[in-house]
Amino acid sequence: MQLLFIHSDYIEYEAKEKTRVAEELETKSERVEEALVVFIAVEHEDEQNVDYVVTKAAEETISIFNKVGAERIVLYPYAHLSSELASPDKSVEILRALRDNLHAQGMEVKKAPFGWYKAFTLRCKGHPLSELSRKITVLEGAEVGEVKEVEAKSKALEAEEKAESQFFVMDDQGTLIPADEFDFGAEQANLRQFFLYESEKRRAVDKVPPHVELMKRLEIADYEPSSDPGNLRFYPKGELIKTLLEDYVRTTVAEYGAAEVETPIMYSVKHPALKDYIERFPARQYSMVGKGAKPDLFLRFAACFGQFLMSKDMSISYKNMPVKMFELAPSFRKEKRGELVGLRRLRKFTMPDMHTLCRDMDEALNEFKMQYELGMRVLDSIGFSSSDYEVAIRFTKDFYDANKDFITDLVNIAGKPVLIEMWDQRFFYFVLKFEFNFVDALGKASALSTVQIDVENAERYDIKYIDTSGAEKRPIILHCSPSGAIERCMYALLEKAYLEKERGIPPMFPLWLSPTQVRLIPIAERHLEYVESILPALSGLRVDVDDREETVSKKIRDAGREWIPYVAVVGDKEVETKTLSVTIRGESYGNTKKGKKQEMDVLELKTRVEQEIKGKPFRQLPLSNKLSKRVKFVGG
RNA sequence: GCCGCUGUGGCUUAGGGGUAAAGCGGCUGAUUCGUAAUCAGCAGAUCGUGGGUUCAAAUCCCACCAGCGGCUCCA
């Protein structure tokens, strides 16, 4: 039985039209003041134990009635609360029994007619307890007469709660060691951090995450108070970095063989295959309520639906497989307020999302391994070495028993101990997944690359291919994000730079992602003309000129605050000798934080930078190359 | 969503029942400078929003919004 309680100032209802299951009318219309209105759907299972459902419902109702201080009760049959309704006869019987039960306990009770279309007006009081819902369940296998309450919950969620998992560490020999017995030592301190985060999911910290301050100061991104939280604004430098990362992931995935597609960002909640997802995380959905004949829509949380719906309509032969498609998908997840942090966790983010349709588990495993390696390559190029992240591999026990060697293989490829999570049963769509997790300055872990083997959605979306015998078969689907969310990569780059700064290394971005790659600093105004004359020779790099009327010291300092990798000072000497005095941030002198200074000519500098960014995407500087022309986006 | 802390010019902060102070940034002027902040002057704030208490509120109270931390959670 589903119950929805509303403490109201009044309710007015009027029976309009009969349905086939209508009971005889006691009162056609009614207005009741100060009522606790109880919307009720009697469900199929309630028929098994009518007495106890009625008793329990009466108990609940009276308890809430007393708590909110209502004066009377209105029972309002409301079929829409459930999709597994009891038979109409039984429903009427139970509703009447409930009314009589409440009446017998001295309550003033009205019951709206069952089986009628009714018009109603209700004014809810709006205090904290004025809207409550309850579900009363007769559990299968329970003793006769035993009635147990549970919260209404989707089946997937219930299964997830029942599923139990265990953490292990797997070493390079393929030995599974329970994680709390593993000796992490100094070498695996980061893995230990990650395990603690995964198992306890709590860290006592009292600091603002370093990347939040950095993303503002470096004019990368910022909060936008006029939007929904977690929807950020990106300044030109941030947009540049984001676009470069997207360019990189896009071309890498294309080289891997995935076809880029675009699918809608919003979908109708009515689609049967989408329903399960939505019901699992209803509160995390951005949704729009349709009016009139327009459907209710929700914003996608990943590219899965679009690509699955596309796959359903494709004609796929075993000869075409594996089929890979990719999308740089703007995605929306209405995460709870307390979970949002800077660029780490957003409500709107860009998810590179690739799906691979495989003929069978063998092919899926083969692809899985390749995508595992792809993830490592992508992270390496973005600027994360394997010591910057920790590997997690998660699977069901059944899967592990059948594929032990495969898992050991993955651990060997990682080349270091890996955190293993083993579930006793499958509770969602996948049997195996891995993630590469970045552990930040505050000990928080977040996933970057990930791949999952999905054994469920081909069925749900009716995706099929024709095998060698001409029969239709269900593919196995791999979900892959080779880099993880683009914004999260930016967060990890910032946190990594911060961690390095703590260790005495000048913080910076990889050269290919640095907004300004080379800054030219004329010492006095008379050197400006020469500086501008060498700009054409540096085309193809992001070069700017600090032409502001400031002292050299100040310009150097500002370039350092912007993490600029190459800073070239030009004065009388350089004009004369046609050289540049270049400070290289990445090569610092011993313990001093100052970059190494080196004389070189323009061509040398250009060659050096080009060498360093070879094979990476390039975009022009999105700002004026003269600092005096540039606006400040953030304070100062 | 719940609990706690915070919210003062563009930025960072001080102050705290009698309508605001500083540094940075901006503007103006001087300086044309050799590797991590040149000097001086000027402009700029009804102190997050909305209520309330008070003769008087940025300051006290309430609600809301936002940020941060914790809980929870992350398809």
XYZ file of C-alpha atoms (C1' of nucleotides) in Angstrom:
711
model
C 0.000 0.000 0.000
C 1.284 3.410 -0.953
C 0.268 6.350 1.205
C 0.806 10.055 0.654
C -0.126 12.310 3.564
C -0.835 15.991 3.154
C -1.780 18.214 6.052
C -4.092 20.734 4.481
C -5.965 23.894 5.308
C -8.790 22.408 3.295
C -9.604 19.976 0.528
C -12.528 20.266 -1.869
C -13.459 17.490 -4.262
C -16.242 16.702 -6.638
C -16.944 13.394 -8.364
C -17.223 14.104 -12.072
C -17.451 10.932 -14.079
C -17.601 7.207 -13.437
C -14.894 4.754 -14.376
C -15.678 1.085 -14.904
C -14.759 0.269 -11.331
C -16.801 2.993 -9.660
C -18.415 2.328 -6.290
C -21.809 3.751 -5.468
C -21.658 7.378 -4.491
C -22.034 8.337 -0.835
C -21.329 12.017 -1.333
C -20.844 13.661 -4.703
C -18.838 16.606 -3.435
C -17.340 17.740 -0.203
C -15.248 20.450 1.406
C -13.246 19.505 4.490
C -11.272 21.982 6.593
C -8.082 21.233 8.600
C -7.800 17.732 7.243
C -5.014 15.251 7.043
C -5.549 14.065 3.469
C -4.362 10.529 2.840
C -3.902 9.621 -0.817
C -3.966 5.857 -1.030
C -3.143 3.244 -3.614
C -4.006 -0.290 -2.541
C -1.588 -2.716 -4.103
C -1.781 -6.261 -5.300
C 0.267 -7.730 -2.470
C -2.008 -6.153 0.138
C -4.664 -8.697 -0.758
C -2.595 -11.381 0.961
C -3.005 -9.895 4.389
C -5.798 -7.402 4.484
C -6.168 -7.153 8.262
C -2.594 -6.246 8.923
C -2.315 -3.787 6.088
C -5.400 -2.039 7.416
C -4.129 -2.102 10.998
C -0.749 -0.802 10.038
C -2.139 1.910 7.766
C -4.443 3.059 10.557
C -1.550 3.119 12.996
C 0.580 5.221 10.646
C -2.265 7.567 9.898
C -3.068 8.184 13.534
C 0.573 8.676 14.371
C 0.942 11.339 11.682
C -2.471 12.805 12.549
C -1.282 13.375 16.120
C 2.103 14.695 15.082
C 0.785 17.365 12.726
C -2.224 18.228 14.855
C -4.869 17.823 12.168
C -8.559 17.852 13.116
C -9.965 15.229 10.758
C -8.982 12.704 8.129
C -9.877 12.370 4.464
C -9.097 9.086 2.726
C -8.611 9.740 -0.953
C -8.223 6.763 -3.304
C -5.384 7.601 -5.668
C -4.438 4.834 -8.092
C -1.556 6.806 -9.606
C 0.729 6.131 -6.661
C 1.374 2.594 -7.803
C 1.726 0.513 -10.924
C 0.758 -2.739 -9.182
C -2.766 -2.058 -8.058
C -4.979 -4.435 -6.194
C -8.258 -5.484 -7.762
C -10.960 -2.818 -7.488
C -13.193 -4.965 -5.271
C -10.419 -5.628 -2.815
C -9.336 -2.007 -2.897
C -12.795 -0.802 -1.972
C -12.980 -3.408 0.760
C -9.641 -2.359 2.223
C -10.399 1.338 1.992
C -13.682 0.892 3.794
C -12.047 -1.275 6.413
C -9.463 1.407 6.966
C -12.124 4.062 7.319
C -14.059 1.935 9.811
C -10.919 1.165 11.744
C -10.057 4.844 12.075
C -13.637 5.711 12.952
C -13.638 3.066 15.662
C -10.611 4.762 17.171
C -12.526 7.983 17.495
C -11.341 9.781 14.364
C -13.541 11.945 12.215
C -13.057 10.338 8.811
C -14.329 11.074 5.312
C -13.656 8.941 2.288
C -13.664 10.236 -1.269
C -15.443 7.915 -3.702
C -13.460 5.140 -5.325
C -13.435 4.711 -9.073
C -14.557 8.187 -10.045
C -12.771 10.887 -11.922
C -12.681 13.666 -9.399
C -11.890 17.341 -9.503
C -10.111 18.496 -6.366
C -8.522 21.541 -4.789
C -6.147 21.158 -1.902
C -4.224 23.673 0.128
C -1.156 22.161 1.721
C 0.026 23.834 4.922
C 3.626 23.634 3.892
C 5.190 23.029 7.281
C 7.975 20.428 7.454
C 5.712 17.488 8.245
C 2.861 18.540 6.016
C 3.895 16.190 3.210
C 4.889 12.628 4.033
C 4.774 9.331 2.248
C 4.733 5.780 3.548
C 4.759 2.381 1.993
C 3.312 -0.578 3.774
C 4.568 -3.915 2.535
C 3.563 -7.458 3.166
C 6.922 -9.098 2.664
C 7.057 -12.337 0.807
C 7.974 -15.168 3.109
C 7.143 -13.130 6.165
C 5.165 -14.772 8.855
C 1.489 -14.441 8.351
C 0.446 -11.349 10.123
C 3.882 -9.768 10.025
C 3.862 -6.431 8.293
C 7.029 -4.552 7.549
C 7.595 -1.054 6.360
C 10.194 -0.214 3.813
C 10.921 2.956 1.969
C 9.780 3.029 -1.595
C 12.809 2.277 -3.707
C 13.633 0.997 -7.134
C 14.589 -2.635 -7.508
C 18.070 -1.782 -8.707
C 18.679 0.288 -5.647
C 17.470 -2.483 -3.362
C 19.794 -4.933 -5.082
C 22.656 -2.515 -4.738
C 22.095 -2.260 -1.025
C 21.994 -6.008 -0.662
C 25.173 -6.477 -2.680
C 28.260 -6.784 -0.562
C 31.706 -5.950 -1.703
C 35.178 -6.695 -0.445
C 38.362 -4.759 -1.044
C 41.660 -6.385 -1.934
C 44.998 -5.332 -3.252
C 46.379 -7.406 -6.102
C 50.135 -7.446 -6.470
C 52.064 -8.145 -9.657
C 52.009 -11.876 -8.926
C 48.235 -11.810 -9.184
C 47.819 -12.523 -5.476
C 44.714 -11.143 -3.847
C 45.468 -9.689 -0.437
C 42.639 -8.305 1.696
C 43.217 -4.573 1.538
C 43.267 -4.033 5.282
C 46.042 -6.613 5.624
C 48.165 -5.248 2.801
C 51.433 -3.578 3.752
C 51.290 -0.361 1.745
C 54.556 1.062 3.059
C 55.903 4.381 1.868
C 55.915 3.309 -1.736
C 52.182 2.708 -1.922
C 51.137 5.591 0.297
C 48.980 6.976 -2.463
C 47.224 3.645 -3.013
C 46.601 3.508 0.713
C 45.031 6.972 0.583
C 42.843 5.797 -2.250
C 41.791 2.639 -0.409
C 40.960 4.613 2.722
C 38.922 7.030 0.679
C 37.080 4.179 -1.060
C 36.370 2.179 2.075
C 35.682 4.982 4.512
C 34.837 7.782 2.130
C 35.704 10.383 4.669
C 38.640 12.631 5.211
C 38.860 15.222 7.915
C 39.975 18.346 6.136
C 39.529 21.990 6.929
C 40.975 23.487 3.784
C 39.454 24.924 0.670
C 40.451 22.621 -2.178
C 43.566 24.214 -3.714
C 42.279 23.975 -7.255
C 39.285 26.185 -6.472
C 41.490 29.146 -5.641
C 43.711 28.370 -8.632
C 40.918 28.065 -11.150
C 39.831 31.581 -10.242
C 43.224 33.200 -9.952
C 44.453 31.739 -13.232
C 41.257 32.907 -14.946
C 40.263 29.392 -15.899
C 36.790 28.982 -14.518
C 34.542 30.388 -11.839
C 31.244 29.863 -10.146
C 28.248 31.487 -11.791
C 25.861 32.645 -9.091
C 23.065 33.264 -11.565
C 22.974 29.683 -12.784
C 22.263 26.461 -10.974
C 25.222 25.527 -8.774
C 27.716 23.295 -10.509
C 27.223 25.082 -13.829
C 30.426 27.052 -14.201
C 31.613 29.894 -16.391
C 34.862 29.372 -18.257
C 37.116 32.320 -19.012
C 39.128 32.404 -22.271
C 42.149 30.640 -20.804
C 39.987 27.935 -19.261
C 38.001 27.543 -22.440
C 41.267 27.190 -24.365
C 42.539 24.432 -22.076
C 39.189 22.706 -22.194
C 39.031 22.882 -25.978
C 42.575 21.569 -26.339
C 41.795 18.613 -24.088
C 38.648 17.951 -26.103
C 40.607 18.194 -29.369
C 43.100 15.710 -28.029
C 40.569 13.169 -26.787
C 38.545 13.506 -29.957
C 41.453 12.802 -32.310
C 42.849 10.025 -30.132
C 39.544 8.228 -30.023
C 39.101 8.710 -33.766
C 42.500 7.107 -34.306
C 41.347 4.265 -32.107
C 38.558 3.708 -34.601
C 35.464 5.215 -33.067
C 33.050 7.186 -35.208
C 32.024 10.497 -33.705
C 28.286 11.084 -33.453
C 26.018 13.585 -31.789
C 22.844 12.683 -29.936
C 20.247 14.856 -28.206
C 20.866 16.110 -24.706
C 17.252 15.617 -23.602
C 14.873 12.682 -23.708
C 11.312 11.855 -22.860
C 10.842 10.159 -19.503
C 8.146 8.037 -21.131
C 10.601 5.898 -23.065
C 10.415 2.467 -21.428
C 14.132 1.751 -21.623
C 15.024 5.069 -20.023
C 12.640 4.593 -17.121
C 14.874 2.289 -15.101
C 17.719 4.753 -15.142
C 15.568 7.657 -14.140
C 13.912 5.772 -11.339
C 17.249 4.822 -9.908
C 18.355 8.397 -9.366
C 15.240 10.507 -9.625
C 16.648 13.296 -7.484
C 19.739 13.584 -9.664
C 17.838 14.327 -12.827
C 17.501 17.723 -14.378
C 13.981 17.539 -15.675
C 11.482 19.714 -17.419
C 7.822 19.209 -16.883
C 5.907 19.161 -20.146
C 2.644 21.023 -20.541
C -0.374 19.759 -22.447
C 0.595 17.057 -24.882
C 4.326 17.779 -24.529
C 6.271 15.027 -22.831
C 8.242 15.391 -19.617
C 11.908 15.619 -20.516
C 15.101 15.025 -18.654
C 18.661 16.037 -19.460
C 21.026 13.166 -20.130
C 23.673 12.250 -17.577
C 25.858 10.585 -20.238
C 25.707 9.737 -23.942
C 24.509 6.177 -23.301
C 20.838 6.643 -24.239
C 21.495 8.495 -27.456
C 24.018 5.999 -28.665
C 21.954 2.995 -27.568
C 18.855 4.320 -29.274
C 20.958 4.868 -32.390
C 22.397 1.360 -32.131
C 18.956 -0.165 -31.913
C 18.115 1.124 -35.366
C 21.397 0.072 -36.969
C 21.844 -3.068 -39.084
C 24.920 -4.682 -37.654
C 26.625 -7.795 -38.945
C 29.310 -9.730 -37.089
C 31.600 -8.539 -39.900
C 31.241 -4.930 -38.708
C 32.182 -5.644 -35.144
C 33.396 -4.369 -32.850
C 31.368 -1.218 -33.579
C 32.671 1.880 -31.815
C 30.990 5.229 -31.507
C 32.026 8.278 -29.609
C 30.625 11.536 -28.425
C 32.038 14.460 -26.499
C 28.921 14.665 -24.484
C 27.823 17.662 -22.453
C 26.184 15.849 -19.551
C 24.013 16.841 -16.629
C 23.744 15.337 -13.191
C 21.908 17.202 -10.508
C 24.357 16.212 -7.783
C 23.430 17.181 -4.261
C 24.622 20.562 -3.107
C 27.186 19.317 -0.612
C 28.857 17.190 -3.270
C 29.718 19.976 -5.648
C 33.290 21.216 -5.547
C 35.044 23.469 -8.034
C 35.932 21.561 -11.181
C 35.939 18.180 -9.470
C 32.260 17.533 -9.276
C 29.855 19.534 -11.419
C 26.252 19.447 -12.448
C 27.124 20.228 -16.051
C 30.264 18.737 -17.502
C 31.704 17.316 -20.695
C 31.977 13.554 -20.754
C 33.937 11.876 -23.536
C 31.785 8.800 -23.952
C 32.599 5.879 -26.252
C 30.544 2.717 -26.618
C 31.812 -0.447 -28.236
C 29.460 -3.208 -29.361
C 31.198 -6.583 -29.140
C 30.154 -9.984 -30.452
C 30.854 -11.910 -27.293
C 32.734 -11.831 -24.021
C 36.039 -12.787 -25.675
C 35.887 -9.828 -27.986
C 34.718 -7.609 -25.139
C 37.691 -8.611 -22.993
C 40.077 -8.002 -25.838
C 38.626 -4.535 -26.389
C 38.551 -3.890 -22.671
C 42.263 -4.479 -22.450
C 42.967 -2.212 -25.411
C 40.844 0.530 -23.906
C 42.604 0.079 -20.581
C 45.855 0.803 -22.382
C 44.209 3.614 -24.307
C 43.242 5.212 -20.989
C 46.833 5.017 -19.788
C 48.118 6.618 -22.993
C 45.552 9.388 -22.872
C 46.314 10.242 -19.253
C 50.019 10.175 -19.979
C 49.598 12.661 -22.822
C 47.416 14.936 -20.741
C 50.177 15.077 -18.177
C 49.567 12.291 -15.661
C 52.185 9.605 -15.249
C 51.167 6.302 -13.722
C 52.401 7.523 -10.344
C 49.784 10.274 -10.433
C 46.825 7.914 -10.306
C 45.746 4.675 -8.678
C 44.103 1.801 -10.498
C 40.867 0.243 -9.287
C 39.431 -2.893 -10.860
C 35.964 -3.961 -9.798
C 34.063 -7.110 -10.734
C 31.564 -9.659 -9.600
C 32.788 -12.846 -7.981
C 31.415 -14.946 -10.837
C 33.320 -12.912 -13.337
C 36.539 -13.253 -11.416
C 36.237 -17.016 -11.054
C 35.919 -17.318 -14.816
C 38.632 -14.787 -15.746
C 41.415 -14.842 -13.171
C 44.241 -14.656 -15.691
C 42.679 -11.710 -17.421
C 42.600 -9.693 -14.215
C 46.211 -10.574 -13.401
C 47.129 -9.406 -16.860
C 45.539 -6.017 -16.248
C 47.457 -5.643 -13.010
C 50.699 -6.449 -14.820
C 50.005 -3.814 -17.426
C 49.500 -1.269 -14.653
C 52.912 -2.276 -13.318
C 52.002 -1.658 -9.695
C 49.610 -2.923 -7.040
C 45.956 -2.316 -7.799
C 42.910 -1.902 -5.615
C 40.342 -4.626 -6.232
C 36.674 -4.503 -5.310
C 34.765 -7.749 -5.605
C 30.966 -7.885 -5.389
C 29.185 -11.021 -4.322
C 26.449 -10.343 -6.890
C 25.752 -8.130 -9.856
C 23.496 -5.255 -8.880
C 23.718 -3.044 -11.911
C 24.478 -3.445 -15.561
C 28.181 -4.252 -15.501
C 30.296 -7.257 -14.553
C 33.724 -5.634 -14.803
C 35.032 -2.105 -14.676
C 38.265 -0.296 -14.074
C 39.033 3.280 -13.177
C 42.176 5.324 -12.949
C 41.721 7.477 -9.884
C 43.438 10.725 -9.119
C 44.104 11.370 -5.423
C 44.194 15.092 -4.694
C 45.915 17.353 -2.181
C 43.199 16.708 0.401
C 43.212 12.925 -0.014
C 40.044 12.792 -2.090
C 39.911 10.363 -4.962
C 38.078 10.848 -8.239
C 37.889 8.689 -11.306
C 39.454 9.771 -14.568
C 39.581 7.007 -17.218
C 37.053 4.215 -16.888
C 35.701 1.268 -18.894
C 32.768 -0.981 -17.976
C 31.522 -4.230 -19.511
C 27.757 -3.953 -19.803
C 25.781 -7.177 -20.112
C 22.334 -5.723 -19.683
C 21.578 -2.733 -21.867
C 21.664 -4.530 -25.242
C 18.592 -6.378 -24.034
C 16.933 -3.331 -22.538
C 17.406 -1.247 -25.682
C 16.839 -4.113 -28.086
C 20.253 -3.798 -29.721
C 21.161 -6.756 -31.924
C 23.549 -7.992 -34.564
C 23.478 -10.858 -37.044
C 25.996 -13.597 -36.327
C 27.668 -16.036 -38.747
C 24.651 -18.326 -38.759
C 22.263 -15.523 -39.614
C 20.754 -15.457 -36.123
C 20.085 -12.286 -34.148
C 22.248 -11.882 -31.090
C 22.746 -9.398 -28.305
C 26.117 -7.643 -28.301
C 28.098 -6.961 -25.163
C 28.612 -3.239 -24.710
C 31.683 -1.474 -23.411
C 31.295 1.975 -21.886
C 34.540 3.912 -22.069
C 35.626 7.373 -21.087
C 39.307 7.449 -21.998
C 40.053 10.625 -20.032
C 37.100 11.005 -17.721
C 35.237 14.317 -17.676
C 37.240 17.110 -19.301
C 36.629 19.459 -16.376
C 37.858 16.788 -13.997
C 41.109 16.507 -15.960
C 41.521 20.246 -15.453
C 40.870 19.831 -11.748
C 43.479 17.070 -11.543
C 46.033 19.150 -13.468
C 45.538 22.025 -11.036
C 45.745 19.782 -7.988
C 48.837 18.101 -9.364
C 50.508 21.469 -9.928
C 49.635 22.414 -6.360
C 51.099 19.184 -4.990
C 54.293 19.822 -6.925
C 54.500 23.354 -5.613
C 54.327 21.906 -2.119
C 57.363 19.814 -2.986
C 59.282 22.839 -4.280
C 58.615 22.334 -7.968
C 57.242 25.404 -9.780
C 53.618 24.693 -10.595
C 52.709 24.660 -14.272
C 50.579 23.109 -16.981
C 52.022 20.852 -19.647
C 53.358 23.126 -22.383
C 50.701 22.153 -24.925
C 48.005 23.239 -22.479
C 49.644 26.435 -21.256
C 47.551 29.379 -22.428
C 50.681 31.481 -22.977
C 53.627 29.342 -24.019
C 56.145 32.140 -24.530
C 56.075 35.604 -23.014
C 58.270 38.369 -24.386
C 59.200 41.152 -22.005
C 60.682 44.319 -23.496
C 62.749 46.125 -20.890
C 61.882 49.611 -22.040
C 59.444 51.053 -24.522
C 62.185 51.440 -27.140
C 62.569 47.625 -27.295
C 58.950 47.049 -28.135
C 59.400 47.567 -31.847
C 62.082 44.881 -32.012
C 59.988 42.472 -29.955
C 57.079 42.910 -32.332
C 59.362 42.344 -35.278
C 60.246 38.836 -34.068
C 56.624 37.787 -33.485
C 56.117 36.437 -37.031
C 59.059 34.086 -36.501
C 57.236 32.559 -33.534
C 53.944 31.993 -35.313
C 52.363 28.663 -34.507
C 53.043 29.144 -30.813
C 51.022 31.018 -28.257
C 53.197 34.058 -27.687
C 52.354 37.310 -25.984
C 54.117 40.559 -25.191
C 54.074 42.373 -21.863
C 53.965 45.890 -23.270
C 52.574 47.420 -20.086
C 54.348 50.381 -18.541
C 55.660 48.417 -15.616
C 59.050 47.594 -14.220
C 60.819 44.492 -15.455
C 60.647 42.971 -11.972
C 56.935 43.337 -11.917
C 56.516 41.819 -15.364
C 58.669 38.836 -14.407
C 56.672 38.325 -11.271
C 53.371 38.450 -13.123
C 54.622 35.961 -15.716
C 55.542 33.632 -12.848
C 52.099 33.990 -11.308
C 50.632 32.940 -14.617
C 52.850 29.817 -14.723
C 54.282 30.820 -18.104
C 56.791 28.159 -19.192
C 59.114 30.355 -21.311
C 59.745 33.985 -20.409
C 62.083 35.944 -22.660
C 63.471 39.334 -21.662
C 64.563 41.694 -24.443
C 66.754 44.766 -23.852
C 69.576 46.580 -25.579
C 71.853 43.564 -25.438
C 69.345 41.197 -27.042
C 68.438 43.672 -29.751
C 72.090 43.971 -30.606
C 72.956 40.277 -30.546
C 69.583 39.128 -31.900
C 69.110 36.714 -29.018
C 66.642 36.204 -26.198
C 67.314 35.797 -22.503
C 64.893 32.961 -21.771
C 63.837 31.801 -18.318
C 62.694 28.189 -18.466
C 60.207 27.518 -15.708
C 60.353 23.761 -15.967
C 64.073 23.664 -15.285
C 64.618 25.259 -11.947
C 67.961 25.847 -10.299
C 68.504 23.421 -7.421
C 66.443 24.566 -4.494
C 65.638 28.043 -5.690
C 62.281 28.392 -7.297
C 63.711 30.495 -10.075
C 63.728 29.052 -13.546
C 66.939 28.404 -15.404
C 68.081 31.294 -17.556
C 69.407 30.600 -20.989
C 70.511 32.632 -24.004
C 69.029 31.440 -27.258
C 67.936 32.879 -30.552
C 64.377 33.000 -31.775
C 64.678 29.930 -33.956
C 66.154 27.847 -31.155
C 63.292 28.802 -28.874
C 60.719 28.025 -31.519
C 62.241 24.646 -32.339
C 62.462 23.744 -28.706
C 58.815 24.542 -28.004
C 57.614 22.848 -31.182
C 59.539 19.734 -30.241
C 57.932 19.680 -26.840
C 54.350 20.008 -28.099
C 54.744 17.743 -31.092
C 51.723 15.598 -31.822
C 49.440 17.600 -29.544
C 46.595 19.794 -30.714
C 47.211 23.508 -31.097
C 44.936 26.502 -30.853
C 45.690 30.204 -31.043
C 45.758 32.368 -27.968
C 42.172 33.564 -27.499
C 43.324 36.904 -26.083
C 45.202 39.898 -27.392
C 48.904 39.176 -27.593
C 49.532 42.593 -26.005
C 49.013 42.552 -22.258
C 48.073 46.237 -22.204
C 45.045 45.388 -24.338
C 43.891 42.537 -22.164
C 40.961 42.744 -19.752
C 41.081 41.254 -16.316
C 38.397 38.675 -15.750
C 39.129 38.116 -12.101
C 40.006 40.759 -9.502
C 43.681 41.217 -9.679
C 19.043 16.830 1.406
C 21.009 17.201 6.721
C 24.749 19.547 10.313
C 28.529 23.376 11.022
C 31.315 27.751 9.468
C 31.495 31.951 6.190
C 29.474 36.204 2.856
C 32.162 43.987 3.708
C 34.277 48.382 -3.277
C 36.453 44.329 -9.320
C 39.889 41.042 -5.864
C 41.890 39.892 -0.730
C 40.714 41.323 3.898
C 40.056 44.884 8.739
C 36.183 46.692 11.704
C 31.620 45.663 14.281
C 24.523 49.106 17.342
C 25.631 55.830 15.696
C 25.633 54.676 7.516
C 32.659 52.271 6.672
C 39.227 51.129 6.753
C 43.510 49.151 4.084
C 46.325 46.596 0.259
C 45.896 44.854 -4.683
C 43.434 46.040 -9.263
C 41.395 50.555 -12.243
C 42.157 55.791 -13.781
C 45.610 60.269 -13.952
C 50.551 62.077 -13.550
C 55.791 61.244 -12.870
C 59.478 57.301 -13.863
C 61.832 54.094 -19.452
C 63.485 50.700 -15.891
C 68.068 44.068 -16.818
C 64.894 39.085 -13.854
C 59.412 37.739 -8.261
C 55.442 44.129 -6.495
C 58.637 52.254 -8.797
C 56.343 56.728 -6.609
C 52.234 60.190 -5.938
C 47.168 61.561 -6.559
C 41.949 60.303 -7.881
C 37.545 57.447 -8.452
C 35.023 53.291 -6.536
C 30.826 49.977 -1.180
C 23.411 51.865 1.101
C 28.756 45.701 4.098
C 24.946 38.452 -0.136
C 19.138 38.981 -0.579
C 14.475 39.738 2.004
C 12.111 40.482 6.520
C 12.278 41.717 11.931
C 14.106 44.143 16.693
C 15.803 49.336 17.765
C 15.497 56.429 18.217
C 19.488 54.179 15.164
C 21.467 47.824 11.917
C 26.992 46.303 7.887
C 26.940 45.022 13.201
C 21.549 41.671 16.969
C 17.352 37.998 15.407
C 14.722 35.042 11.450
C 14.313 33.188 6.524
C 16.431 32.585 1.879
C 20.648 32.443 -1.574
C 25.747 31.279 -2.386
C 30.694 29.354 -0.944
C 33.545 26.024 2.140
C 33.895 21.674 5.394
C 31.436 17.208 7.362
C 27.526 13.344 6.630
C 25.420 11.061 2.466
C 26.212 10.112 -2.615
C 28.721 9.754 -7.482
C 24.345 5.699 -13.378
